[in-house]
Short mmCIF file of C-alpha atoms and ligand atoms in Angstrom, two decimals:
data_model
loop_
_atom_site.label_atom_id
_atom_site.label_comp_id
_atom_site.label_asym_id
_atom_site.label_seq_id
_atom_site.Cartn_x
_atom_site.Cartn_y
_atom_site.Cartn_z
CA UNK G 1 0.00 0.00 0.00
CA UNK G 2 1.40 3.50 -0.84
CA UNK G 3 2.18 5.13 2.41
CA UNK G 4 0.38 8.35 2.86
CA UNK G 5 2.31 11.94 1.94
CA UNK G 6 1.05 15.61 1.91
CA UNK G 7 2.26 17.67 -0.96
CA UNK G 8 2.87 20.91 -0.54
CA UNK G 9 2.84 20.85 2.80
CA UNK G 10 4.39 23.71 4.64
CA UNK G 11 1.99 25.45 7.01
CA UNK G 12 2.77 25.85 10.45
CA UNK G 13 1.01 27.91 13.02
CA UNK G 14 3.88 30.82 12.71
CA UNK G 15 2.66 30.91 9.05
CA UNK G 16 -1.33 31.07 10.08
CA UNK G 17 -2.06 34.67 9.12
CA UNK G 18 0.65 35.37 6.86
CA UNK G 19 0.75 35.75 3.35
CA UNK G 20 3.18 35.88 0.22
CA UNK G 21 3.41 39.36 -1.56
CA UNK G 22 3.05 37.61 -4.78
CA UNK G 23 -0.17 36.05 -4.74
CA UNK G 24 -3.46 36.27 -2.75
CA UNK G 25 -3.85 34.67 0.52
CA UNK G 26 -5.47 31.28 0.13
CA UNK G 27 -7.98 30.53 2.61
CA UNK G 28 -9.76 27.21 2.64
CA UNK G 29 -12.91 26.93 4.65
CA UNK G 30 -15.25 24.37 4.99
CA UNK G 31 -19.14 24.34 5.50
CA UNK G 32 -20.80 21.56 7.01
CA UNK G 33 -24.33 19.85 6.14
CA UNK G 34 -26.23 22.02 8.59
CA UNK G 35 -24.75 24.98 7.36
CA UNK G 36 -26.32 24.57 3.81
CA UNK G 37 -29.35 22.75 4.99
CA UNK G 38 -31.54 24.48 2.91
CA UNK G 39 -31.38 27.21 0.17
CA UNK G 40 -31.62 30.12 2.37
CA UNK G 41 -28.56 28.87 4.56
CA UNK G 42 -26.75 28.22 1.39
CA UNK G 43 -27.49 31.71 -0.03
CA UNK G 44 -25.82 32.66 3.24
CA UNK G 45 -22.74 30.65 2.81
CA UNK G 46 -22.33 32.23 -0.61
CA UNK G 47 -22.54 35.80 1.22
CA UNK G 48 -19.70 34.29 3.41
CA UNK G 49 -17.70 32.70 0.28
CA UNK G 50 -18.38 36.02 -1.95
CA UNK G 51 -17.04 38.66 1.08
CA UNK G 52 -13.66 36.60 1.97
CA UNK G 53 -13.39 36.78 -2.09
CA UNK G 54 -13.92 40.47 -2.17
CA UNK G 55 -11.92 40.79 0.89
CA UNK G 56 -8.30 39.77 -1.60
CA UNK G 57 -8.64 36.47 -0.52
CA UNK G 58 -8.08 33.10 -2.96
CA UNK G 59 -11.13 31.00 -1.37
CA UNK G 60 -11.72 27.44 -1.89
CA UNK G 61 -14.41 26.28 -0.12
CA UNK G 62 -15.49 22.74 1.01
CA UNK G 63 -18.72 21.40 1.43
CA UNK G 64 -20.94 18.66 2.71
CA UNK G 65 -24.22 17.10 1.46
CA UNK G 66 -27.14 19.46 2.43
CA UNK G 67 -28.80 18.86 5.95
CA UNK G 68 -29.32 14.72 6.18
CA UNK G 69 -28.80 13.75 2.76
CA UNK G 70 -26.41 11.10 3.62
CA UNK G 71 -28.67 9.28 6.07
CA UNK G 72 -31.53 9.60 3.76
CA UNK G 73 -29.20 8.39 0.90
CA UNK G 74 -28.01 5.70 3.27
CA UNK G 75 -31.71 4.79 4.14
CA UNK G 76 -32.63 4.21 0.99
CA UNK G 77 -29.96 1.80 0.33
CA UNK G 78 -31.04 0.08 3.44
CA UNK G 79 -34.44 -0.08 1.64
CA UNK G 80 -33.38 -2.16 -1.49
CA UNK G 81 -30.82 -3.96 0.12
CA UNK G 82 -31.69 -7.67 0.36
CA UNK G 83 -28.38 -9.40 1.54
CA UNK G 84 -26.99 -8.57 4.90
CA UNK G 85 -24.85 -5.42 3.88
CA UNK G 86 -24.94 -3.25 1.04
CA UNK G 87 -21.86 -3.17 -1.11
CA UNK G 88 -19.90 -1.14 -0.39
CA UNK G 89 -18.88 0.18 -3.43
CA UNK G 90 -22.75 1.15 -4.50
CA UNK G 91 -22.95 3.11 -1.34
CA UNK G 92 -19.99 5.35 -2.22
CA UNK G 93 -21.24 5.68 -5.87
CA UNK G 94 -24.78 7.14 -3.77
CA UNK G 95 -23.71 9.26 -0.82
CA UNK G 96 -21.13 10.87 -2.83
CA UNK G 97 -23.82 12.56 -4.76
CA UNK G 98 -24.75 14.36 -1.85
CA UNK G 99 -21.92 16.28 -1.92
CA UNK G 100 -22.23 17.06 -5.59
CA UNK G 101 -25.56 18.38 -5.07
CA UNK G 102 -24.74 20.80 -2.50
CA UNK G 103 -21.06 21.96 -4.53
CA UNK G 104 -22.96 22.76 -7.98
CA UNK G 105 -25.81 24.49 -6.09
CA UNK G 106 -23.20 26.59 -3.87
CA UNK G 107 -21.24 27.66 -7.01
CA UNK G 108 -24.39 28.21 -8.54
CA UNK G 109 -25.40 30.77 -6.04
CA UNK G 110 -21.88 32.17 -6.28
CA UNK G 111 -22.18 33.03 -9.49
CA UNK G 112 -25.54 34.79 -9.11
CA UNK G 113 -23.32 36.97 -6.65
CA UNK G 114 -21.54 38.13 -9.82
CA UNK G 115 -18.26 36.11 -8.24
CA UNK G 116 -16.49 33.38 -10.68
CA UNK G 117 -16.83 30.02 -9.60
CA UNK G 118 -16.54 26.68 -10.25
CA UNK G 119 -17.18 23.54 -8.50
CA UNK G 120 -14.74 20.28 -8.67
CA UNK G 121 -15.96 16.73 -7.43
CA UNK G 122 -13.25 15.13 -4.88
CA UNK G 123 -11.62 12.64 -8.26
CA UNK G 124 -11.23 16.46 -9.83
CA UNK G 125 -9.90 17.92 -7.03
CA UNK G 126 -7.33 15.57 -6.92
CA UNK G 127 -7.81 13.50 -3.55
CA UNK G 128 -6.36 10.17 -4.24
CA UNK G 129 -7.28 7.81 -2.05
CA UNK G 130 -6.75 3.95 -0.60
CA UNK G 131 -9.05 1.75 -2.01
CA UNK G 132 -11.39 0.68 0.88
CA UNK G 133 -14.87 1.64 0.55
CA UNK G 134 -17.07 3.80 2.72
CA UNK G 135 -14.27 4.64 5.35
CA UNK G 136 -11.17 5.37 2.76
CA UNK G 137 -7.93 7.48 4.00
CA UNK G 138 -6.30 10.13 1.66
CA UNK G 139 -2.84 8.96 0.45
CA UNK G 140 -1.99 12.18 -1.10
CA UNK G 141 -3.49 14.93 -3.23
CA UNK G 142 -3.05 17.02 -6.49
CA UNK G 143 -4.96 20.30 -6.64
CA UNK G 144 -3.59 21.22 -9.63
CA UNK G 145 -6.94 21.68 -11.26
CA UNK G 146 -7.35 23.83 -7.86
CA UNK G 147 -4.46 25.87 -8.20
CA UNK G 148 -4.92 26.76 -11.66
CA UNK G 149 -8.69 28.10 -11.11
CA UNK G 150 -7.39 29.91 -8.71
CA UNK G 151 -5.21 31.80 -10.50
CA UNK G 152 -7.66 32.84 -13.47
CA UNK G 153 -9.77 34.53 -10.05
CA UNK G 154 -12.15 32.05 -9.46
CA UNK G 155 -13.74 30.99 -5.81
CA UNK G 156 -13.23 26.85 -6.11
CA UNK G 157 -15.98 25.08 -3.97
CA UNK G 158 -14.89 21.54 -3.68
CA UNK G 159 -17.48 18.39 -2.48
CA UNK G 160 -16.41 17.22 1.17
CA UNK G 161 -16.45 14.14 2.05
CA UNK G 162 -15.15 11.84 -1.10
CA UNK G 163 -11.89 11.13 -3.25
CA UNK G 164 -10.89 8.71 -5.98
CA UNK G 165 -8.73 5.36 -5.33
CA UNK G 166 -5.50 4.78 -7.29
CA UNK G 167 -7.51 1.99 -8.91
CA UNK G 168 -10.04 4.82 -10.28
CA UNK G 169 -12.88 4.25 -8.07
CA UNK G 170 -14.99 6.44 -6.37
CA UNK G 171 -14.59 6.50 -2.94
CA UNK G 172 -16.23 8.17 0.35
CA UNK G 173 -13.80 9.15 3.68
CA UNK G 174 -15.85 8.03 6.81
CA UNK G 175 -19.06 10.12 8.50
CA UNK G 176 -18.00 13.51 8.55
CA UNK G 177 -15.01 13.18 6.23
CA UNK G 178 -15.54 16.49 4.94
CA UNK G 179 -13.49 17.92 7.44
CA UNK G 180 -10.89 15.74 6.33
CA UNK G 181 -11.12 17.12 2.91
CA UNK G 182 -10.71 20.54 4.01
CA UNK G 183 -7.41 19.95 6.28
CA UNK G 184 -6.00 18.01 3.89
CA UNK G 185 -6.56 20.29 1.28
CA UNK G 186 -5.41 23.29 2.98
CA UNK G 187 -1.97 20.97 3.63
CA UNK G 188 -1.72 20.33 -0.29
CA UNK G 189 -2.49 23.82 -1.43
CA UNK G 190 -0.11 25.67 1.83
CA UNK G 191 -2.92 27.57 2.43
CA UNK G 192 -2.84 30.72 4.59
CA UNK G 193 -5.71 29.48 6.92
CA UNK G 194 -8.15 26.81 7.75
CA UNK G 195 -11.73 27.78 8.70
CA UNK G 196 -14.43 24.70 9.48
CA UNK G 197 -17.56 26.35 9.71
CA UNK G 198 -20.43 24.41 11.27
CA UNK G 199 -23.87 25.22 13.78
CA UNK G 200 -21.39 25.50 16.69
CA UNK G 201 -19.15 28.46 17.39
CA UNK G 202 -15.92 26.14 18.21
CA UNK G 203 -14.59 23.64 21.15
CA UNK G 204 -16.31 23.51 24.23
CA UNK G 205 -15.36 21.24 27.27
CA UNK G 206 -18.75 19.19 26.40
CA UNK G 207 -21.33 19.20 23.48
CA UNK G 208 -22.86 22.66 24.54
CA UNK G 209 -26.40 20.63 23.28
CA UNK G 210 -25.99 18.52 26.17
CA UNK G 211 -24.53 20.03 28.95
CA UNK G 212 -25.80 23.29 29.48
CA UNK G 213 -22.66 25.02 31.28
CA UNK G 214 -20.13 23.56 28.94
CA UNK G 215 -17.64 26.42 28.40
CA UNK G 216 -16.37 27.60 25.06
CA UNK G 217 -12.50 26.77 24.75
CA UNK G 218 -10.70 29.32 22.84
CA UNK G 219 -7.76 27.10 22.33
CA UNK G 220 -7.36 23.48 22.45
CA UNK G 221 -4.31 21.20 22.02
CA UNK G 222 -4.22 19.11 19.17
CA UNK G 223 -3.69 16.10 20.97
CA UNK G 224 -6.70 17.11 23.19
CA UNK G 225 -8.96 17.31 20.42
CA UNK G 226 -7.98 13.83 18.72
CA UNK G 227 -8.58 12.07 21.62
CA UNK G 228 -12.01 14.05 22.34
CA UNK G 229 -12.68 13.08 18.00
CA UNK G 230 -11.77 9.44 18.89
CA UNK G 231 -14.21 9.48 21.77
CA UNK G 232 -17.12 10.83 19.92
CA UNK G 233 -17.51 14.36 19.72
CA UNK G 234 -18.04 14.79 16.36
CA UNK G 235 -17.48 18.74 16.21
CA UNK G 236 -14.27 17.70 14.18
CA UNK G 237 -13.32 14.29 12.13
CA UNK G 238 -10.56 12.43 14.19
CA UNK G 239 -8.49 11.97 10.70
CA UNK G 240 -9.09 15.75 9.69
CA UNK G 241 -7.55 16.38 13.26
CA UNK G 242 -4.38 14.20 12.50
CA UNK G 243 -3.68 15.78 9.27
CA UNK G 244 -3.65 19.27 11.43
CA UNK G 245 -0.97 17.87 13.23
CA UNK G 246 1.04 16.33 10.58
CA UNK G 247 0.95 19.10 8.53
CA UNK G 248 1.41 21.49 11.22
CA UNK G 249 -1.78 23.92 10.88
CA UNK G 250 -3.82 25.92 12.79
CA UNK G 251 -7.64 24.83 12.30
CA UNK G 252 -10.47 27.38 12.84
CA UNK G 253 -13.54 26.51 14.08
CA UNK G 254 -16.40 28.99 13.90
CA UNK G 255 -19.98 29.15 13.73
CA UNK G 256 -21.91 29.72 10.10
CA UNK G 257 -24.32 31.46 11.76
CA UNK G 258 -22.05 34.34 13.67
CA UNK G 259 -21.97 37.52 11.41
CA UNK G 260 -19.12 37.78 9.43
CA UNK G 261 -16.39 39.83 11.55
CA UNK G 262 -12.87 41.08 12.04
CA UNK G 263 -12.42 38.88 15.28
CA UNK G 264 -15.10 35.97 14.89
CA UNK G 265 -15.24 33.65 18.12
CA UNK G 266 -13.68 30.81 17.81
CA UNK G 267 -11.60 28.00 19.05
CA UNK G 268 -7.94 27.50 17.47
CA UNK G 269 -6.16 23.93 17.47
CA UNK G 270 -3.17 24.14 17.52
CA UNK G 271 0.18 21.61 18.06
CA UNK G 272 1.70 23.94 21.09
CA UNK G 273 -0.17 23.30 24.21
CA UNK G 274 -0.71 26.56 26.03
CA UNK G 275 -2.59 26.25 29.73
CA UNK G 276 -6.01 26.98 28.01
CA UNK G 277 -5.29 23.89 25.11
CA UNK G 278 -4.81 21.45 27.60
CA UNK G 279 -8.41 21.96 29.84
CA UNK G 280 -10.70 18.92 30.14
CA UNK G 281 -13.47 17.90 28.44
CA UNK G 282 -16.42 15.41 28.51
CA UNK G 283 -16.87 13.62 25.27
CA UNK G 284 -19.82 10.78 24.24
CA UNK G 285 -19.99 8.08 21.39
CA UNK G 286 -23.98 6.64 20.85
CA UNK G 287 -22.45 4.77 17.55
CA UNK G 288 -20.87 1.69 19.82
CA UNK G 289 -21.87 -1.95 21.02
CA UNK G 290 -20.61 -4.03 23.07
CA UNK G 291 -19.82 -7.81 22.51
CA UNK G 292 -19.14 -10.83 25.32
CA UNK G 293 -18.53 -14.17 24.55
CA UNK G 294 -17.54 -17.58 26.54
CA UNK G 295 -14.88 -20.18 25.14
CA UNK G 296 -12.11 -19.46 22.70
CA UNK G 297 -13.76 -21.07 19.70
CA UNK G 298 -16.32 -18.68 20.50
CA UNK G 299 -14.04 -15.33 20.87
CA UNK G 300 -12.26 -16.87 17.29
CA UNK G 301 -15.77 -17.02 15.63
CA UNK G 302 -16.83 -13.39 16.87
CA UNK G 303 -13.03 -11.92 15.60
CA UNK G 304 -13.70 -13.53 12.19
CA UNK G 305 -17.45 -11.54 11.62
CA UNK G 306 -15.54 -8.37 13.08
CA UNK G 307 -12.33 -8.51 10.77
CA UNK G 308 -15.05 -9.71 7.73
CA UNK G 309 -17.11 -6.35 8.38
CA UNK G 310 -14.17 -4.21 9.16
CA UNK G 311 -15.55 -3.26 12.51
CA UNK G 312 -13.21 -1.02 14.70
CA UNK G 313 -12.40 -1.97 18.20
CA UNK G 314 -12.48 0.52 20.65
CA UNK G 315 -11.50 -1.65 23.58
CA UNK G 316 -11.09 -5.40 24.01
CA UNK G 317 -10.23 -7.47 27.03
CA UNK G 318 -9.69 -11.66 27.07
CA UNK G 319 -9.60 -12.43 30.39
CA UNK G 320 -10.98 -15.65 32.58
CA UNK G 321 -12.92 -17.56 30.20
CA UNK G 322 -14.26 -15.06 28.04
CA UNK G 323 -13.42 -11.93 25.56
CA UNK G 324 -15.50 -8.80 25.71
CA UNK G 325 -14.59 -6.03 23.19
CA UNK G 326 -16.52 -2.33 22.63
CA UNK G 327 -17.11 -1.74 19.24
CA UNK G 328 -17.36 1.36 16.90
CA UNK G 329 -20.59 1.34 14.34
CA UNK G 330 -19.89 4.84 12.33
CA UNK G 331 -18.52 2.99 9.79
CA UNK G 332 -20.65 -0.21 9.94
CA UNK G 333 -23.16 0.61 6.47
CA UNK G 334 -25.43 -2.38 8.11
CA UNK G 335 -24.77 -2.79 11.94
CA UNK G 336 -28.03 -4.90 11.77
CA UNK G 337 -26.51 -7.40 9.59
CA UNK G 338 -23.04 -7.84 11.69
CA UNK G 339 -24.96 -7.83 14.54
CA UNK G 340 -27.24 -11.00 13.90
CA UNK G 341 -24.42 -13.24 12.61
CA UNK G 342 -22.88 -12.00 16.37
CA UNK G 343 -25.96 -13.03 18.03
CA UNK G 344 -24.82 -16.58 16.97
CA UNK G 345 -21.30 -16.76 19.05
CA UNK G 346 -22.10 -14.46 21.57
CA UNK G 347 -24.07 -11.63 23.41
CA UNK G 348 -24.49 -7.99 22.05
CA UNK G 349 -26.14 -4.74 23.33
CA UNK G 350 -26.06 -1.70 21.21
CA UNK G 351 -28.55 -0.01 23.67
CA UNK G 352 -25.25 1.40 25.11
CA UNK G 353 -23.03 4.94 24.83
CA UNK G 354 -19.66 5.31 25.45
CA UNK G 355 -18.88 8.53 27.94
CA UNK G 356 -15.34 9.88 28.42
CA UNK G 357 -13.65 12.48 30.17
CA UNK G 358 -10.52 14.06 28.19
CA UNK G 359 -7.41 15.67 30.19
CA UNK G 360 -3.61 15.41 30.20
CA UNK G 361 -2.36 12.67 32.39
CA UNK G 362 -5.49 12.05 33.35
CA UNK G 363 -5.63 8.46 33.30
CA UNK G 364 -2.45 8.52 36.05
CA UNK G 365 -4.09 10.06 38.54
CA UNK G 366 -5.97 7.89 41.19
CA UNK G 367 -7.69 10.63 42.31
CA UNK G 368 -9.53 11.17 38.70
CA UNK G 369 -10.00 7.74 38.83
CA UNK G 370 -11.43 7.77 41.96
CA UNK G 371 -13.63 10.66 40.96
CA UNK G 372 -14.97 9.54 37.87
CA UNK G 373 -16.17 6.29 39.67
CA UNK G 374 -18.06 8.43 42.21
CA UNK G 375 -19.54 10.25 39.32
CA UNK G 376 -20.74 7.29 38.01
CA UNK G 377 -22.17 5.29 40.69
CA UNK G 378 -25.88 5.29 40.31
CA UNK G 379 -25.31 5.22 36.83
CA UNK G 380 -23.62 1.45 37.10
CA UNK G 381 -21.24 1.34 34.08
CA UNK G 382 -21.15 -1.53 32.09
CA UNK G 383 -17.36 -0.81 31.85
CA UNK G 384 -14.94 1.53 33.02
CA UNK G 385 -11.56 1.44 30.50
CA UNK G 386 -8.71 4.35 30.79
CA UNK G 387 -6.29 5.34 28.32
CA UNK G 388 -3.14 8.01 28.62
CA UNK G 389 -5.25 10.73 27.91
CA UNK G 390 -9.00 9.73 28.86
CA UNK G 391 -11.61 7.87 31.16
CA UNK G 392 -14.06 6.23 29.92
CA UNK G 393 -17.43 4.02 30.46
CA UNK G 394 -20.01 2.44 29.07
CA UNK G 395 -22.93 3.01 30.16
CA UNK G 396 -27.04 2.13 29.19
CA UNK G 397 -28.01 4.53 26.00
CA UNK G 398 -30.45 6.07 28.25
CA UNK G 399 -28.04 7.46 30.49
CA UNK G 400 -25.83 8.85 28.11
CA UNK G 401 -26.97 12.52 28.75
CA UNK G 402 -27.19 12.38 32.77
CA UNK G 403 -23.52 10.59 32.54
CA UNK G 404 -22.00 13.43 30.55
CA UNK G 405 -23.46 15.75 32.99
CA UNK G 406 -22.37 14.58 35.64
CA UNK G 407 -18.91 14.00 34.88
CA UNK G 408 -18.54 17.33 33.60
CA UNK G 409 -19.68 18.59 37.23
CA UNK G 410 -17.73 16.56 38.61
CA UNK G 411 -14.05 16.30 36.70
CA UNK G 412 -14.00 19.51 34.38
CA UNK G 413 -16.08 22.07 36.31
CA UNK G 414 -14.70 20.82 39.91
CA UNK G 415 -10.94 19.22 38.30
CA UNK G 416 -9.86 17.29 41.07
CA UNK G 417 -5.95 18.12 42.14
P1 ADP E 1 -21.11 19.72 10.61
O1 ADP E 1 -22.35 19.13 10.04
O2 ADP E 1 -21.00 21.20 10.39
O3 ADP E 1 -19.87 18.98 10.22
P2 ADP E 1 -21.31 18.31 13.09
O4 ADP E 1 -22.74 18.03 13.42
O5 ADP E 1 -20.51 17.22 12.49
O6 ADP E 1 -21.24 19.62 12.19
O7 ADP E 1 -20.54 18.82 14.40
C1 ADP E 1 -21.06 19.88 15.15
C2 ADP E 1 -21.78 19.32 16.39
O8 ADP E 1 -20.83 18.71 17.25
C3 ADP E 1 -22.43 20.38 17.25
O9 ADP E 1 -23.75 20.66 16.83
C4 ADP E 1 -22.38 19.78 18.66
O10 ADP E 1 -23.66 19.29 19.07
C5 ADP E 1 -21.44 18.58 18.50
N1 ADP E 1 -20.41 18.52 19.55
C6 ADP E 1 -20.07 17.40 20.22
N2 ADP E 1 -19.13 17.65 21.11
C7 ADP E 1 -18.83 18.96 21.01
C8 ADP E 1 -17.90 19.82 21.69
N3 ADP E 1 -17.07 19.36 22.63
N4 ADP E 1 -17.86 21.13 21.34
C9 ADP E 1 -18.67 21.61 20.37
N5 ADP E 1 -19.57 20.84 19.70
C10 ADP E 1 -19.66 19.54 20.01
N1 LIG E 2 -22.03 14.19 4.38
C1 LIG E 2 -21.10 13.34 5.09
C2 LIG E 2 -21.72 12.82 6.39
O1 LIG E 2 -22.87 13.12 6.67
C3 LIG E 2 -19.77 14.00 5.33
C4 LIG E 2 -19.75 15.19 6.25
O2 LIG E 2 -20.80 15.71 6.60
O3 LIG E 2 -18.65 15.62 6.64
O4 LIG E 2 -21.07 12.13 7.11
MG1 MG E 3 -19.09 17.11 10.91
#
C-alpha cells in the first residue's frame, strides 16, 4: 500500500495569518451539512464565500451534502438492500452525490453573486485515495486543477467528504469526512488558513447541546482534540484532526451562523499546548456496542465476523474464560446485519453509549479515577476502561446525557488536584 504523503505541505502555526506578496492569501474553509441545509442557509454561505473573495482572498471552499442527505441516501440503500450489507462500493457511488448536489448548487449561487466560480468533485480535485470503501484514508493529493482556477480569479468550492482510489474508483472518507477534505486540502495547497464552519461556534469542554454550562474553549491542544474526535464528539473528524498535526496547521472553528467579523469567536487547534489547550473535556460516542462471549472457539468465531465487516475496536479485554470487546458502528453501512451473525457466538447490546472524560495525564491520577467512579455510581457502568489521555465508560443509551453531565460537574467544572 502506498504510504500516505502531503504535498505541498508547509503550514505551520507561525505561518497562520501570513501571506506571500506575490499572490493572494489562500484561505480554505469548509461548510458543514447544517450549514447549507436548505437554500436560504446556502445563499448565506455564498454571502460568506463572496465577502472573503472580495476581501483579496483566494477562497476554496469545502462542502458537505445538504442537511441529512447522507442518512436519507443511506436509508434508501437500506431499503433495497436484500443481503446482509450493502456493497460497499454502490454506497460510495450514492452518498457521494450528496456532496455534488450541495457543490454545484453553492457555485451556482456564487455566481448569481456576480463572483467566478466553479465547482470540482473530490476525483477532480485531486484527492487520491486507498481503495477501501465507505471509510477510505487520503494517500496524497493534487490540486492542480485547484491551483490553476485559482489563478484565473475564481472561488473553487470543492465536495467534502469523497476522493478517488488509485484503482479509479470512487470513494467516500468516513461520517464527517468532509473535514478531512478541508485539512488536507489546505496541507496540499499551503494555504494561509483553515476555517471549518459548522452550527457551533468552536470547542467547548462538552457538546454545549448537552450540557448546558459547557464552556467555550478558545484554544485546544491538538492532541486534546484527537482524543475528544476518537471518543465521539463529532465537532471535528478524528483523521481531519491528525492531518492538522502532521501538517502542522492551525484549524479554525467557527460558527456559520455568527456575522461575518474582524475577530469571529472561535476555538484555534493548535500543536503547542498553552494552559487553556490542555483543559478537560467530557466527550460521548452513541455509535458503539458491546460484545461478550464464553470459550475461545467462540471469541475466534466473533473476531472472524468483526475482521469480515471491518468493525473497529475501541477496547477489548480476554480475560478468565471469556473476551468482551466495545465496538465502533460509524462505519458499519449495516450494523443490523453484523450484529445477527454476532448473536450466533455471543451476546451484544447496542442499547449502550460510550462517555469519556478528556485531560492530560489524566488516566495517572488515582484521584480522577477515583472521581470519575463516584460520578458514576448510580449510573452502574457496564465498563470503566482508561487510556493516557481519557476515562471512559459504558454506560445504558439512556443514560448517556445524565452521565455526561455529571462527569462534567464533577471532573471539568470541579478538576480534582
Ligand atoms: P457539521 O455538520 O457542520 O460537520 P457536526 O454536526 O458534524 O457539524 O458537528 C457539530 C456538532 O458537534 C455540534 O452541533 C455539537 O452538538 C457537537 N459537539 C459534540 N461535542 C462537542 C464539543 N465538545 N464542542 C462543540 N460541539 C460539540
Ligand atoms: N455528508 C457526510 C456525512 O454526513 C460528510 C460530512 O458531513 O462531513 O457524514
Ligand atoms: Mg461534521
Amino acid at each position: 500500500m502506498l504510504a500516505p504523503t502531503i504535498v505541498a505541505m508547509s503550514l505551520s502555526d507561525s505561518h497562520d495569518a501570513s501571506s506571500s506578496a506575490a499572490r493572494r492569501p489562500i484561505v480554505v474553509q469548509k461548510y458543514g451539512g447544517s450549514s447549507v441545509a436548505d437554500v436560504e442557509r446556502l445563499g448565506r454561505v455564498a454571502d460568506r464565500i463572496v465577502a472573503a473573495r472580495r476581501a483579496g482572498n483566494d477562497v476554496v471552499a469545502v462542502v458537505s451534502a445538504m442537511g441529512k442527505t447522507t442518512d436519507q441516501l443511506l436509508a434508501l440503500a437500506r431499503e433495497v438492500t436484500l443481503t446482509a450489507e450493502p456493497p460497499r462500493r454502490e454506497l460510495d457511488m450514492l452518498v457521494s452525490t450528496g456532496e455534488r448536489v450541495a457543490m454545484s448548487l453553492l457555485s451556482i449561487a456564487i455566481q448569481a453573486r456576480g463572483v467566478e466560480a466553479i465547482s470540482f468533485t473530490g476525483s477532480q480535485s485531486g484527492i487520491i485515495t486507498n481503495d477501501r470503501h465507505f471509510d477510505a484514508r487520503i494517500l496524497e493529493v493534487r490540486p492542480h486543477r485547484i491551483e490553476d482556477e485559482l489563478v484565473r480569479g475564481k472561488v473553487v468550492i470543492v465536495a467534502g467528504y469523497q476522493g478517488m482510489s488509485y484503482r479509479r474508483e470512487i470513494t467516500t472518507l468516513g461520517r464527517g469526512g468532509s473535514d478531512t477534505t478541508a485539512v488536507a486540502l489546505a496541507a496540499a495547497l499551503s494555504a494561509d488558513r483553515c476555517e471549518i464552519y459548522s452550527d457551533v461556534d468552536g470547542v467547548y469542554s462538552a457538546d454545549p447541546r448537552v450540557v448546558a454550562d459547557a464552556r467555550h474553549l478558545p484554544e485546544i491542544s491538538v492532541d486534546m482534540l484527537q482524543e475528544m474526535a476518537h471518543a465521539g464528539a463529532k465537532v471535528l473528524n478524528a483523521h481531519a484532526v491528525e492531518w492538522a498535526r502532521r501538517a502542522g496547521i492551525a484549524i479554525h472553528a467557527r460558527s456559520t451562523f455568527d456575522a461575518v467579523s474582524e475577530r469571529p469567536k472561535e476555538t484555534v487547534v493548535r500543536a503547542t499546548p498553552t494552559t487553556e489547550s490542555m483543559a478537560r473535556a467530557v466527550s460521548c460516542d452513541r455509535q458503539v456496542a458491546w460484545l461478550e462471549v464464553r470459550g475461545a472457539d467462540a471469541e475466534a468465531r466473533a473476531l472472524a465476523v468483526l475482521e469480515e465487516a471491518g468493525l473497529p475496536v475501541l477496547a477489548f479485554d480476554a480475560s478468565g474464560d471469556g473476551a468482551r470487546a466495545i465496538l465502533s458502528l460509524i462505519s458499519a453501512p449495516d450494523w443490523k446485519g453484523t450484529r445477527d451473525k454476532l448473536r450466533v457466538v455471543g451476546e451484544v447490546r447496542d442499547d449502550v453509549a460510550f462517555v469519556s472524560v478528556v485531560g492530560p495525564a489524566i488516566a495517572s491520577e488515582a484521584s480522577s479515577v477515583a472521581a470519575f467512579r463516584r460520578a458514576l455510581a448510580s449510573i452502574r457502568p457496564v465498563v470503566t476502561t482508561l487510556s493516557p489521555l481519557r476515562l471512559s465508560a459504558l454506560v445504558a443509551a439512556a443514560e448517556a446525557e445524565s452521565a455526561q453531565r455529571a462527569l462534567h460537574d464533577a471532573l471539568v467544572c470541579a478538576p480534582v488536584v
